[in-house]
């Protein structure tokens, strides 16, 4: 029987079925456990071992090392994890993938095959999709994804040709195997390619297990393919990091480095290692994987698990060195005048809305810091007499103002993108709050810009404020500076810790001060030799400071409103 084009389509379809099931399952678990997993990840201390454990558990739960790595990369991106911690989590994620392999082996290949029970599982999952409570919905999705995964696996088993129908495949494999060590290198390359194509190390592992089950590939070749899959899976993370920032790129490179080094040392001891596994299995009475094709899939699973665990135990000692190497591979371009771009928000790294919002919140505090700088420059500009210095400061302020415009647009676009996904109630409240915060911050930047422009025009016209006026303005700008610092503190706190007291006091102080200055101003106008032009400029500045105060209190209020939702 020839293996024709239609059979190839069937094979690709079965593979799609399998991967889709895996995707649905993984995504629904991320929705159910996303918040909890974030909690777990943020508990990671500087201790490497707990990092490895976290990576292992997360991957074992969400069944996708790529998702864990992408999650870690985005945590590093958002500044929640240091690179060193991220490296140990990624090591743990590597061990976590073995859980998927064990599941597939036990439920898909042993005497008890879950394929008979997939439809009843869907029967349980389907009604849950209509539940009012979103958590039940996600569990329903999970069950359906789980069932699809094993239905896909079953279809895959049917679609892979067996020995009788394809002697030429066997001839080719025997031919490659006669090349000795080089054939293993070829197997590693095949494994890498396979994983890059199907974008999932678990799917690649499933295909390898099927090929072994059909007796198509011998043990040593299969083990080589599994090694290749370890490299292939890092490529997904590196692709994800292309759009991330420098920290994301580093975390992804660390993943690559860790796996490539692992594969290299394994290739050196390959023959010895394979023979040891075969010896242990024979001693346990499970058959010799080198001779018996039925024992190969078990041998392969043992190989996969032991390799990942030993590799992690070895590499965990070299985390600082890996960190150094990665920083050399991706050096930082540290330049204050670097082209503006979002520091924390990657373009499409994030799978879950909650994580995206964490990144957006970090971005808001960057926005806040820019406002603080602008304010300091504008105060300096108001208080200097040197025309040259004023010009210089004005250029700086204009540049930052341009920054804030871009920031507002980018953050808003990003939030709108996030809002297109599925959101929990608290996330949609958060998006609303963030949108209003960006517009408030943007208004503050505009006001500072206008004040600075006016001040520089006034300086050109050579009219100066009186000593009194300057002293009053100084007091007022000091209050504004405190209010900005207060707002920044609140932006960097967890919602639960945000308080209104300090911000309210400062706002009242600013309002009281402006009221007092306005009264004084109206008194002065009545005096004979009062310089009206000067007075108008002075009054504008007072009014601007008051407006800034109003916007700042709005920011804290927006954050405070989220307190109840979180």
Coordinates of C-alpha atoms in Angstrom, one line a residue:
X1 CA 0.0 0.0 0.0
X2 CA 1.4 3.3 -1.0
X3 CA 1.5 6.2 1.4
X4 CA -0.1 8.9 -0.7
X5 CA -0.8 12.7 -0.5
X6 CA -4.2 12.1 1.1
X7 CA -2.5 10.1 3.9
X8 CA -0.1 13.0 4.5
X9 CA -3.1 15.4 4.8
X10 CA -4.7 13.0 7.3
X11 CA -1.5 13.0 9.3
X12 CA -1.3 16.8 9.4
X13 CA -5.0 17.0 10.3
X14 CA -4.5 14.5 13.2
X15 CA -1.6 16.6 14.4
X16 CA -3.7 19.8 14.2
X17 CA -6.4 18.0 16.2
X18 CA -3.9 17.0 18.9
X19 CA -2.2 20.5 19.1
X20 CA -5.5 22.3 19.2
X21 CA -6.7 20.1 22.1
X22 CA -3.5 20.9 23.9
X23 CA -3.9 24.6 23.2
X24 CA -7.5 24.7 24.5
X25 CA -6.5 22.7 27.6
X26 CA -3.5 24.9 28.3
X27 CA -5.3 28.1 27.8
X28 CA -8.3 27.1 30.0
X29 CA -6.0 26.1 32.8
X30 CA -4.2 29.4 32.5
X31 CA -7.6 31.1 33.0
X32 CA -8.5 29.0 36.0
X33 CA -5.1 29.1 37.6
X34 CA -3.6 32.2 36.1
X35 CA -4.0 34.4 39.1
X36 CA -2.9 31.7 41.5
X37 CA 0.1 30.9 39.4
X38 CA 1.0 34.6 39.3
X39 CA 0.8 34.5 43.1
X40 CA 3.1 31.5 43.2
X41 CA 5.6 33.0 40.8
X42 CA 5.8 36.2 42.8
X43 CA 6.6 34.2 45.9
X44 CA 9.8 32.9 44.2
X45 CA 12.6 33.9 46.4
X46 CA 16.2 34.4 45.4
X47 CA 16.6 30.7 46.2
X48 CA 17.3 28.7 43.0
X49 CA 15.7 25.5 44.2
X50 CA 12.3 27.1 44.8
X51 CA 12.6 28.7 41.4
X52 CA 13.1 25.3 39.8
X53 CA 10.2 23.9 41.8
X54 CA 8.0 26.8 40.7
X55 CA 8.9 26.2 37.0
X56 CA 8.2 22.5 37.3
X57 CA 4.8 22.9 39.0
X58 CA 3.7 25.7 36.6
X59 CA 4.6 23.7 33.6
X60 CA 3.1 20.5 35.0
X61 CA -0.2 22.3 35.7
X62 CA -0.5 24.3 32.4
X63 CA 1.0 21.5 30.3
X64 CA 3.1 23.8 28.2
X65 CA 6.7 24.7 28.7
X66 CA 6.4 27.4 26.1
X67 CA 3.6 29.1 28.0
X68 CA 5.6 29.0 31.2
X69 CA 8.7 30.4 29.5
X70 CA 6.6 33.1 27.8
X71 CA 5.1 33.8 31.2
X72 CA 8.6 34.0 32.8
X73 CA 9.9 36.2 30.0
X74 CA 7.0 38.6 30.5
X75 CA 7.6 38.6 34.3
X76 CA 11.2 39.6 33.6
X77 CA 9.8 42.1 31.1
X78 CA 7.6 43.6 33.7
X79 CA 10.4 43.7 36.2
X80 CA 8.7 41.2 38.6
X81 CA 11.5 38.6 38.3
X82 CA 15.2 39.1 38.1
X83 CA 17.0 37.4 35.3
X84 CA 18.7 35.0 37.8
X85 CA 15.4 33.8 39.2
X86 CA 14.0 33.5 35.7
X87 CA 16.8 31.1 34.7
X88 CA 16.0 28.7 37.5
X89 CA 12.2 28.8 36.7
X90 CA 13.0 28.0 33.1
X91 CA 15.1 25.0 34.3
X92 CA 12.2 23.8 36.3
X93 CA 9.9 24.2 33.2
X94 CA 12.1 21.8 31.4
X95 CA 11.5 19.1 33.9
X96 CA 7.8 20.0 33.8
X97 CA 7.4 19.0 30.2
X98 CA 8.2 15.4 31.1
X99 CA 4.9 15.3 33.0
X100 CA 3.1 15.8 29.7
X101 CA 5.1 13.0 28.2
X102 CA 4.2 10.7 31.1
X103 CA 0.5 11.6 30.8
X104 CA 0.5 10.9 27.1
X105 CA 2.3 7.6 27.6
X106 CA 0.1 6.4 30.4
X107 CA -3.2 7.6 29.1
X108 CA -2.6 7.2 25.4
X109 CA -0.3 4.2 25.0
X110 CA -0.7 1.8 27.9
X111 CA -3.3 -1.0 28.2
X112 CA -5.7 1.5 29.5
X113 CA -6.3 3.9 26.6
X114 CA -8.3 7.0 27.4
X115 CA -9.3 7.3 23.8
X116 CA -12.4 5.2 24.6
X117 CA -13.5 7.7 27.2
X118 CA -13.0 10.9 25.3
X119 CA -16.6 11.4 24.3
X120 CA -18.0 10.9 27.8
X121 CA -15.4 13.4 29.0
X122 CA -16.7 15.9 26.5
X123 CA -20.3 15.0 27.7
X124 CA -19.2 16.2 31.2
X125 CA -17.4 19.3 29.9
X126 CA -20.0 20.5 27.5
X127 CA -22.8 21.5 29.9
X128 CA -20.1 23.4 32.0
X129 CA -19.6 25.8 29.1
X130 CA -23.0 27.3 29.8
X131 CA -22.4 27.8 33.5
X132 CA -22.9 31.3 34.9
X133 CA -19.7 31.1 36.9
X134 CA -16.7 31.7 34.7
X135 CA -14.6 29.2 36.6
X136 CA -16.9 26.4 35.7
X137 CA -16.8 27.5 32.0
X138 CA -13.0 27.3 32.0
X139 CA -13.2 23.8 33.6
X140 CA -15.6 22.8 30.8
X141 CA -13.1 24.1 28.3
X142 CA -10.3 22.2 30.0
X143 CA -12.2 18.9 29.9
X144 CA -13.0 19.4 26.2
X145 CA -9.4 20.3 25.4
X146 CA -8.2 17.3 27.3
X147 CA -10.5 15.0 25.4
X148 CA -9.6 16.5 22.1
X149 CA -5.9 16.1 22.9
X150 CA -6.3 12.3 23.3
X151 CA -8.7 12.0 20.4
X152 CA -6.1 13.7 18.3
X153 CA -3.4 11.4 19.7
X154 CA -5.6 8.4 18.7
X155 CA -6.1 9.8 15.2
X156 CA -2.3 10.4 15.0
X157 CA -1.6 6.8 15.8
X158 CA -3.9 5.8 13.0
X159 CA -2.4 8.2 10.6
X160 CA 1.3 7.2 11.0
X161 CA 2.1 4.5 8.6
X162 CA 3.3 1.3 10.1
X163 CA 6.2 -0.9 9.1
X164 CA 4.4 -3.2 6.7
X165 CA 3.2 -0.4 4.5
X166 CA 6.4 1.6 4.3
X167 CA 9.5 -0.6 4.0
X168 CA 11.4 2.4 2.4
X169 CA 11.2 4.4 5.6
X170 CA 12.8 1.5 7.4
X171 CA 15.5 1.2 4.8
X172 CA 16.3 4.9 5.1
X173 CA 16.5 4.7 8.9
X174 CA 18.7 1.6 8.8
X175 CA 20.9 3.5 6.4
X176 CA 21.2 6.6 8.6
X177 CA 21.8 4.4 11.6
X178 CA 24.9 2.9 10.0
X179 CA 26.6 6.3 10.3
X180 CA 27.3 5.8 14.0
X181 CA 27.6 9.0 16.0
X182 CA 26.7 11.2 13.1
X183 CA 23.3 9.5 12.9
X184 CA 22.6 10.8 16.4
X185 CA 23.5 14.3 15.4
X186 CA 21.1 14.0 12.5
X187 CA 18.4 12.7 14.9
X188 CA 19.0 15.8 17.1
X189 CA 18.5 18.0 14.0
X190 CA 15.3 16.2 13.1
X191 CA 14.0 16.6 16.6
X192 CA 14.7 20.4 16.6
X193 CA 13.0 20.8 13.2
X194 CA 10.1 18.8 14.2
X195 CA 9.5 20.9 17.3
X196 CA 9.9 24.2 15.5
X197 CA 7.4 23.0 12.9
X198 CA 4.7 21.8 15.3
X199 CA 5.6 24.6 17.8
X200 CA 5.1 22.3 20.8
X201 CA 7.6 20.0 22.4
X202 CA 4.8 17.9 23.8
X203 CA 3.4 17.3 20.3
X204 CA 6.8 16.5 19.0
X205 CA 7.3 14.0 21.9
X206 CA 3.9 12.4 21.1
X207 CA 4.9 11.9 17.5
X208 CA 8.2 10.4 18.6
X209 CA 6.4 8.0 20.9
X210 CA 4.0 7.0 18.1
X211 CA 7.0 6.3 15.8
X212 CA 8.6 4.2 18.5
X213 CA 5.3 2.4 19.2
X214 CA 5.0 1.4 15.5
X215 CA 8.6 0.2 15.6
X216 CA 9.7 2.8 13.0
X217 CA 12.7 4.2 14.8
X218 CA 15.2 2.5 17.1
X219 CA 15.8 3.6 20.7
X220 CA 19.1 5.6 20.1
X221 CA 17.6 7.5 17.2
X222 CA 14.5 8.3 19.2
X223 CA 16.6 9.5 22.1
X224 CA 18.5 11.8 19.7
X225 CA 15.2 13.2 18.4
X226 CA 14.1 13.9 22.0
X227 CA 17.3 15.8 22.6
X228 CA 16.6 17.9 19.5
X229 CA 13.1 18.6 20.8
X230 CA 14.7 20.2 23.9
X231 CA 16.5 22.6 21.6
X232 CA 13.5 23.2 19.4
X233 CA 11.3 24.2 22.3
X234 CA 13.6 27.1 23.2
X235 CA 13.1 28.5 19.7
X236 CA 9.5 29.3 20.5
X237 CA 10.6 31.4 23.4
X238 CA 13.3 33.1 21.4
X239 CA 10.7 34.0 18.8
X240 CA 8.4 35.4 21.5
X241 CA 11.3 37.5 22.8
X242 CA 12.0 39.1 19.5
X243 CA 9.3 41.6 20.3
X244 CA 10.1 41.8 24.0
X245 CA 12.6 44.1 25.6
X246 CA 16.2 43.4 26.5
X247 CA 15.3 41.4 29.7
X248 CA 13.0 39.2 27.7
X249 CA 15.6 38.5 25.1
X250 CA 18.1 37.6 27.8
X251 CA 15.7 35.2 29.6
X252 CA 15.0 33.5 26.2
X253 CA 18.7 33.2 25.4
X254 CA 19.3 31.7 28.8
X255 CA 16.7 29.0 28.0
X256 CA 18.5 28.3 24.7
X257 CA 21.9 28.2 26.3
X258 CA 20.8 25.9 29.1
X259 CA 19.3 23.4 26.7
X260 CA 22.1 23.5 24.1
X261 CA 24.7 22.9 26.8
X262 CA 22.6 20.0 28.1
X263 CA 22.4 18.4 24.7
X264 CA 26.2 18.9 24.2
X265 CA 27.2 17.0 27.3
X266 CA 24.6 14.4 26.7
X267 CA 26.0 13.7 23.2
X268 CA 29.4 13.1 24.7
X269 CA 28.2 10.4 27.1
X270 CA 25.4 9.3 24.7
X271 CA 26.3 5.7 24.1
X272 CA 27.1 5.0 27.7
X273 CA 23.9 6.7 28.9
X274 CA 21.6 4.8 26.5
X275 CA 23.2 1.5 27.5
X276 CA 22.7 2.3 31.2
X277 CA 19.0 2.9 30.7
X278 CA 18.7 -0.3 28.7
X279 CA 20.6 -2.1 31.5
X280 CA 18.4 -0.7 34.3
X281 CA 15.2 -1.5 32.3
X282 CA 16.3 -5.1 31.8
X283 CA 17.1 -5.3 35.5
X284 CA 13.6 -4.0 36.3
X285 CA 12.1 -6.6 33.9
X286 CA 10.7 -4.0 31.5
X287 CA 12.4 -5.4 28.4
X288 CA 15.5 -4.1 26.5
X289 CA 14.6 -0.9 24.5
X290 CA 17.6 -1.6 22.3
X291 CA 16.2 -4.9 21.2
X292 CA 12.4 -4.9 21.9
X293 CA 10.4 -2.2 20.0
X294 CA 7.6 -2.4 22.7
X295 CA 10.0 -1.3 25.4
X296 CA 11.3 1.7 23.4
X297 CA 8.6 4.2 24.4
X298 CA 9.2 3.5 28.1
X299 CA 13.0 3.7 27.6
X300 CA 12.4 7.0 25.8
X301 CA 10.3 8.4 28.7
X302 CA 12.9 7.4 31.2
X303 CA 15.5 9.0 29.0
X304 CA 13.5 12.2 28.7
X305 CA 12.8 12.5 32.4
X306 CA 16.3 11.6 33.6
X307 CA 18.0 13.8 31.1
X308 CA 16.0 16.9 32.1
X309 CA 16.4 16.3 35.8
X310 CA 20.2 15.6 35.6
X311 CA 20.7 18.6 33.3
X312 CA 18.9 20.8 35.7
X313 CA 20.8 19.4 38.7
X314 CA 24.1 20.1 36.8
X315 CA 23.2 23.5 35.4
X316 CA 21.7 24.9 38.6
X317 CA 25.3 25.4 39.9
X318 CA 26.1 27.6 36.9
X319 CA 23.2 30.0 37.1
X320 CA 25.4 33.1 37.7
X321 CA 27.7 32.1 34.9
X322 CA 24.7 31.6 32.5
X323 CA 23.5 35.0 33.6
X324 CA 26.8 36.6 32.8
X325 CA 27.0 34.9 29.4
X326 CA 23.5 35.9 28.5
X327 CA 24.2 39.6 29.4
X328 CA 27.2 39.4 27.1
X329 CA 25.1 37.9 24.3
X330 CA 22.5 40.7 24.7
X331 CA 24.3 43.8 25.8
X332 CA 22.2 46.7 27.1
X333 CA 22.1 49.9 25.2
X334 CA 21.8 52.2 28.1
X335 CA 21.1 55.6 26.9
X336 CA 18.8 58.2 28.3
X337 CA 18.1 59.7 24.9
X338 CA 17.4 56.3 23.4
X339 CA 14.6 56.3 20.9
X340 CA 11.4 56.2 22.9
X341 CA 9.7 52.9 23.3
X342 CA 7.7 51.1 25.9
X343 CA 9.9 49.6 28.5
X344 CA 7.7 46.9 29.9
X345 CA 5.0 46.3 27.4
X346 CA 6.1 43.7 24.8
X347 CA 4.0 43.9 21.6
X348 CA 2.2 40.6 21.9
X349 CA 3.9 38.4 24.5
X350 CA 1.2 38.2 27.0
X351 CA -1.3 35.4 26.9
X352 CA -3.5 36.6 29.8
X353 CA -5.1 39.9 30.4
X354 CA -4.0 39.9 34.0
X355 CA -0.3 39.7 33.1
X356 CA -0.7 42.4 30.4
X357 CA -2.2 44.7 33.0
X358 CA 0.7 44.1 35.3
X359 CA 3.0 45.3 32.5
X360 CA 0.7 48.3 31.7
X361 CA 0.8 49.3 35.4
X362 CA 4.6 49.3 35.3
X363 CA 4.4 51.4 32.2
X364 CA 2.2 53.9 34.0
X365 CA 4.8 54.4 36.7
X366 CA 7.4 55.1 34.0
X367 CA 4.9 57.7 32.7
X368 CA 4.7 59.2 36.2
X369 CA 8.5 59.4 36.5
X370 CA 8.6 61.3 33.2
X371 CA 6.1 63.8 34.6
X372 CA 8.3 64.2 37.7
X373 CA 11.3 65.0 35.5
X374 CA 9.3 67.5 33.4
X375 CA 8.1 69.2 36.5
X376 CA 11.6 69.6 38.0
X377 CA 12.9 71.0 34.7
X378 CA 10.0 73.5 34.5
X379 CA 10.7 74.7 38.1
X380 CA 14.3 75.1 37.1
X381 CA 13.3 77.0 34.0
X382 CA 11.0 79.3 36.1
X383 CA 13.8 80.1 38.5
X384 CA 16.7 80.7 36.2
X385 CA 17.7 84.0 34.5
X386 CA 20.1 82.6 31.9
X387 CA 18.5 82.7 28.5
X388 CA 20.8 79.9 27.3
X389 CA 19.7 77.6 30.2
X390 CA 16.1 78.3 29.5
X391 CA 16.5 77.3 25.9
X392 CA 18.2 74.1 26.9
X393 CA 15.6 73.2 29.5
X394 CA 12.8 74.0 27.1
X395 CA 14.2 71.5 24.5
X396 CA 14.3 68.9 27.2
X397 CA 10.8 69.5 28.3
X398 CA 9.5 69.5 24.7
X399 CA 11.2 66.1 24.2
X400 CA 9.7 64.6 27.3
X401 CA 6.3 66.0 26.3
X402 CA 6.6 64.2 22.9
X403 CA 7.5 61.1 24.9
X404 CA 4.3 61.4 27.0
X405 CA 2.2 61.8 23.8
X406 CA 3.7 58.6 22.4
X407 CA 3.3 56.8 25.7
X408 CA -0.3 57.7 26.1
X409 CA -1.1 56.5 22.5
X410 CA 0.9 53.3 23.0
X411 CA -0.5 52.4 26.4
X412 CA -4.0 53.2 25.2
X413 CA -3.6 51.0 22.1
X414 CA -2.2 48.3 24.2
X415 CA -5.1 48.4 26.7
X416 CA -7.6 48.4 23.9
X417 CA -5.9 45.2 22.6
X418 CA -6.0 43.6 26.0
X419 CA -9.7 44.6 26.2
X420 CA -10.4 42.6 23.1
X421 CA -9.6 39.4 25.0
X422 CA -11.7 37.7 27.7
X423 CA -11.6 39.7 30.8
X424 CA -12.5 39.1 34.4
X425 CA -14.6 41.9 36.0
X426 CA -11.6 43.2 38.0
X427 CA -9.5 43.4 34.8
X428 CA -12.0 45.5 32.9
X429 CA -12.2 47.9 35.9
X430 CA -8.5 48.0 35.8
X431 CA -8.4 48.9 32.1
X432 CA -11.0 51.7 32.7
X433 CA -8.9 53.1 35.5
X434 CA -5.6 52.9 33.5
X435 CA -7.2 54.7 30.5
X436 CA -8.3 57.5 32.7
X437 CA -4.9 57.6 34.4
X438 CA -3.0 58.0 31.1
X439 CA -5.3 60.8 30.1
X440 CA -4.7 62.6 33.4
X441 CA -1.0 62.2 33.2
X442 CA -1.0 63.3 29.6
X443 CA -2.9 66.5 30.6
X444 CA -0.3 67.2 33.3
X445 CA 2.5 66.9 30.8
X446 CA 0.6 69.3 28.5
X447 CA 0.1 71.9 31.3
X448 CA 3.8 71.7 32.3
X449 CA 4.8 72.2 28.6
X450 CA 2.5 75.2 28.3
X451 CA 3.8 76.8 31.5
X452 CA 7.4 76.3 30.3
X453 CA 6.7 77.8 26.9
X454 CA 5.0 80.8 28.5
X455 CA 7.9 81.3 31.0
X456 CA 10.4 81.2 28.2
X457 CA 8.4 83.8 26.2
X458 CA 8.3 86.0 29.3
X459 CA 12.0 85.7 29.8
X460 CA 12.6 86.7 26.2
X461 CA 10.4 89.8 26.7
X462 CA 12.6 90.5 29.7
X463 CA 9.9 90.9 32.3
X464 CA 10.5 89.4 35.7
X465 CA 8.3 88.5 38.7
X466 CA 8.6 90.4 41.9
X467 CA 10.4 88.8 44.8
X468 CA 7.0 88.1 46.4
X469 CA 5.6 86.5 43.4
X470 CA 8.7 84.3 42.9
X471 CA 8.6 83.2 46.5
X472 CA 4.9 82.4 46.2
X473 CA 5.4 80.4 43.0
X474 CA 8.2 78.5 44.6
X475 CA 6.0 77.5 47.5
X476 CA 3.3 76.4 45.1
X477 CA 5.6 74.4 42.8
X478 CA 7.0 72.7 45.9
X479 CA 3.5 71.5 46.9
X480 CA 3.0 70.3 43.3
X481 CA 6.3 68.4 43.5
X482 CA 5.1 66.7 46.7
X483 CA 1.8 65.8 45.1
X484 CA 3.6 64.3 42.1
X485 CA 5.8 62.2 44.5
X486 CA 2.7 61.1 46.4
X487 CA 1.0 60.0 43.1
X488 CA 4.1 58.1 42.1
X489 CA 4.2 56.3 45.5
X490 CA 0.6 55.2 45.0
X491 CA 1.2 54.1 41.4
X492 CA 3.9 51.8 42.7
X493 CA 1.9 50.3 45.5
X494 CA -0.4 47.2 45.3
X495 CA -4.0 48.5 45.0
X496 CA -4.8 47.3 48.6
X497 CA -2.2 49.7 50.0
X498 CA -3.3 52.9 48.1
X499 CA -4.5 55.6 50.5
X500 CA -6.3 58.8 49.7
X501 CA -5.2 60.7 52.9
X502 CA -1.8 62.1 51.9
X503 CA -2.9 62.9 48.3
X504 CA -6.1 64.6 49.6
X505 CA -4.1 66.8 52.0
X506 CA -1.7 67.9 49.3
X507 CA -4.6 68.7 47.0
X508 CA -6.3 70.8 49.6
X509 CA -3.0 72.5 50.3
X510 CA -2.5 73.4 46.6
X511 CA -6.1 74.7 46.4
X512 CA -5.8 76.7 49.6
X513 CA -2.5 78.2 48.4
X514 CA -3.9 79.2 45.0
X515 CA -7.0 80.7 46.6
X516 CA -4.8 82.8 48.9
X517 CA -2.6 83.9 46.0
X518 CA -5.6 84.8 43.9
X519 CA -7.0 86.9 46.6
X520 CA -3.7 88.7 46.9
X521 CA -3.6 89.2 43.2
X522 CA -7.0 90.8 43.0
X523 CA -6.0 93.2 45.8
X524 CA -2.8 94.2 44.0
X525 CA -4.6 94.9 40.7
X526 CA -6.3 97.8 42.3
X527 CA -3.0 99.5 43.1
X528 CA -1.9 102.2 40.8
X529 CA 1.4 101.1 39.4
X530 CA 0.6 97.4 39.1
X531 CA 2.2 95.7 36.0
X532 CA -0.9 94.0 34.5
X533 CA 1.1 91.9 31.9
X534 CA 3.3 90.5 34.6
X535 CA 0.2 89.9 36.7
X536 CA -1.6 87.9 34.0
X537 CA 1.5 85.7 33.5
X538 CA 1.7 85.1 37.2
X539 CA -1.9 84.3 37.5
X540 CA -1.7 81.8 34.6
X541 CA 1.1 79.9 36.4
X542 CA -0.9 79.7 39.6
X543 CA -3.9 78.5 37.7
X544 CA -1.8 75.8 35.9
X545 CA -0.4 74.5 39.2
X546 CA -4.0 74.2 40.5
X547 CA -5.0 72.2 37.4
X548 CA -2.0 69.9 37.8
X549 CA -3.1 69.3 41.4
X550 CA -6.6 68.3 40.1
X551 CA -5.2 65.8 37.6
X552 CA -2.9 64.3 40.2
X553 CA -5.7 63.6 42.7
X554 CA -7.7 62.0 39.9
X555 CA -4.9 59.5 39.3
X556 CA -4.9 58.5 43.0
X557 CA -8.7 58.3 43.0
X558 CA -8.6 55.9 40.0
X559 CA -6.2 53.7 41.8
X560 CA -8.1 53.9 45.0
X561 CA -11.3 52.8 43.2
X562 CA -9.6 49.6 42.2
X563 CA -9.0 48.7 45.8
X564 CA -12.5 47.2 46.1
X565 CA -12.1 45.1 43.0
X566 CA -8.9 43.4 44.0

